[in-house]
Coordinates of C-alpha atoms in Angstrom, one line a residue:
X1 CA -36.9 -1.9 17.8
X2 CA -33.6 -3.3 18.5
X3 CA -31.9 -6.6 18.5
X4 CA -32.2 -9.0 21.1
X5 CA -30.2 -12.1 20.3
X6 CA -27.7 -13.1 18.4
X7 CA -27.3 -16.6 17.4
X8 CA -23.8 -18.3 16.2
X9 CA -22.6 -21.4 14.6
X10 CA -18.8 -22.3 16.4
X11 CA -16.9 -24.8 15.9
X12 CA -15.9 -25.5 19.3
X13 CA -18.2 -24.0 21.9
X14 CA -15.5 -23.8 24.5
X15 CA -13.1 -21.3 22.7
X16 CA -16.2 -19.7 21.6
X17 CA -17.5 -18.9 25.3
X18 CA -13.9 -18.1 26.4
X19 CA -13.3 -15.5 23.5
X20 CA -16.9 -13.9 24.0
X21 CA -16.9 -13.4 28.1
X22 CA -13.0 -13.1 28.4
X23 CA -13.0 -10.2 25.0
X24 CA -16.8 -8.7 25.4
X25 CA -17.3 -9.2 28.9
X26 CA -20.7 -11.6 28.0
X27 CA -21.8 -13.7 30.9
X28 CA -22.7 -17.1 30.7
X29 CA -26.2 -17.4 31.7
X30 CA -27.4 -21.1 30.4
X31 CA -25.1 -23.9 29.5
X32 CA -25.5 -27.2 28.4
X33 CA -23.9 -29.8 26.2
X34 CA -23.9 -27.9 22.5
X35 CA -25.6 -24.3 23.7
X36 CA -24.3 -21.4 25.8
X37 CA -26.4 -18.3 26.1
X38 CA -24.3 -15.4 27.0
X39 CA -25.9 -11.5 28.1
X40 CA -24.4 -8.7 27.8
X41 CA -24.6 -6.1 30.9
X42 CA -27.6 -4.1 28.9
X43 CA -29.4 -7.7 28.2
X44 CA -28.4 -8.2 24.7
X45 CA -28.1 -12.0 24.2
X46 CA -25.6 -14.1 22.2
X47 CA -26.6 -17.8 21.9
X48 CA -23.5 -20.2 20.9
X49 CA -23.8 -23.3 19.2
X50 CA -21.4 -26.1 18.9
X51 CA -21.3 -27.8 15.8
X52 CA -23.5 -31.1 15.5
X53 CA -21.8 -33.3 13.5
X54 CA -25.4 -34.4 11.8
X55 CA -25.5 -30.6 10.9
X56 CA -23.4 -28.0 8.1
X57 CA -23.6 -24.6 8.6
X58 CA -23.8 -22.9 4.9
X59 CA -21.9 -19.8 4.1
X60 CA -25.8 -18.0 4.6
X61 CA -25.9 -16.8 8.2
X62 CA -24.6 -14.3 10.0
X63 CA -22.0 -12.1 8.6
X64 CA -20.6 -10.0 11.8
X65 CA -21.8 -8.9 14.6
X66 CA -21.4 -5.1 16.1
X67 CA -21.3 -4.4 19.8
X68 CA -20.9 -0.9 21.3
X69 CA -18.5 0.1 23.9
X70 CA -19.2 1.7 27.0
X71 CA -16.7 4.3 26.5
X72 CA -13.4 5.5 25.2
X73 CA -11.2 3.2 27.2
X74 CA -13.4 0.3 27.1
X75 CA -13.0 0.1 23.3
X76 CA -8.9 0.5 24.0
X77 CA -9.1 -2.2 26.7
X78 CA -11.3 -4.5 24.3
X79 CA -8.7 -3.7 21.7
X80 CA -6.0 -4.8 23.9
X81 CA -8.1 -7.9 24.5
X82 CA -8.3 -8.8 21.0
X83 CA -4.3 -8.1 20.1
X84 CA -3.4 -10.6 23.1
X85 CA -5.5 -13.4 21.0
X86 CA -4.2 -12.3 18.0
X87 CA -7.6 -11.8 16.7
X88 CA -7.7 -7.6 16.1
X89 CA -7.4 -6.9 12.3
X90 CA -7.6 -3.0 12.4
X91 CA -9.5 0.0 13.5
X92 CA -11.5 2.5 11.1
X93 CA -12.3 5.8 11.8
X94 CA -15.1 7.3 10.8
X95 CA -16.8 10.7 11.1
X96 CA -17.1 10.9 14.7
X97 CA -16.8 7.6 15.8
X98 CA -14.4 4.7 15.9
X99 CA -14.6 1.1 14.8
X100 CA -12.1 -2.3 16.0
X101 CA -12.6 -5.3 13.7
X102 CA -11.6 -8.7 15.0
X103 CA -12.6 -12.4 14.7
X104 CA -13.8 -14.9 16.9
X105 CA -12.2 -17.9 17.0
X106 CA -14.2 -19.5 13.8
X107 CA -13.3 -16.3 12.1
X108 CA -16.6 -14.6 12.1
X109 CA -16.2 -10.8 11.9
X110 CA -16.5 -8.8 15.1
X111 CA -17.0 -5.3 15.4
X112 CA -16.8 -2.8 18.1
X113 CA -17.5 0.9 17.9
X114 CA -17.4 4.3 20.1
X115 CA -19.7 6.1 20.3
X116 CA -22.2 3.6 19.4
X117 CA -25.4 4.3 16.7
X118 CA -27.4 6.2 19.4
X119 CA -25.2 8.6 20.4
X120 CA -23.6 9.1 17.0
X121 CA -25.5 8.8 14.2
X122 CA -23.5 6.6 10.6
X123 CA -23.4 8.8 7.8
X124 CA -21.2 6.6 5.4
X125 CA -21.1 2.8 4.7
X126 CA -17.8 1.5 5.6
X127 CA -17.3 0.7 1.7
X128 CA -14.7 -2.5 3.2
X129 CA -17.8 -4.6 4.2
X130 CA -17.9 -5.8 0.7
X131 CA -14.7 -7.8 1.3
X132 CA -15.5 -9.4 4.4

């Protein structure tokens, strides 16, 4: 089993859309008013939601989201992406793999790793989640 979709809360969809194709190389696939579904080239989705102003988002939801990179240089590329928005926090470096933290533009966590879970398996708990 593996994840499908991914669904966020944002606070202004355009930003939103803008950070996740122009960062993460998601395509726009449906659009309307306050949705955008965006797939990633191995079909992963990531639904956007603008805020409804008859609706609050708690602080339940989604906590981060991980993508994988397609190699070495993607993830350097991706980390340039997120330094030119001033969203990269830092890298970790684990065992035999390497993780970038950034945010999105609501400040939701996001993560990107090489190699991902399948080619390299996580043997530790990056102990920082708890202060995210």
């Amino acid at each position: 089993m593996k994840i499908s979709s991914l669904v966020f809360r944002v606070a202004d969809l355009e930003k939103a859309i803008d950070f996740y194709t122009q960062v993460l190389d998601l395509v726009v696939v449906l659009r309307d008013s306050n949705f955008a579904l965006l797939k990633s080239a191995d079909g992963s989705q990531v639904y956007l939601h603008g805020q409804n102003a008859d609706r609050t988002s708690g602080h339940l939801g989604l906590h981060a989201a991980s993508w994988t990179a397609d190699s070495m240089s993607h993830l350097e590329e991706i980390e340039s992406r997120l330094k030119a928005r001033n969203a990269y926090r830092r890298t970790i470096k684990r065992d035999d793999y390497v993780v970038l933290e950034g945010r999105d533009p609501d400040g939701a966590i996001v993560l990107v790793s090489y190699p991902g879970p399948m080619e390299s398996a996580r043997r530790t708990i990056i102990s920082s989640i708890a202060t995210w």
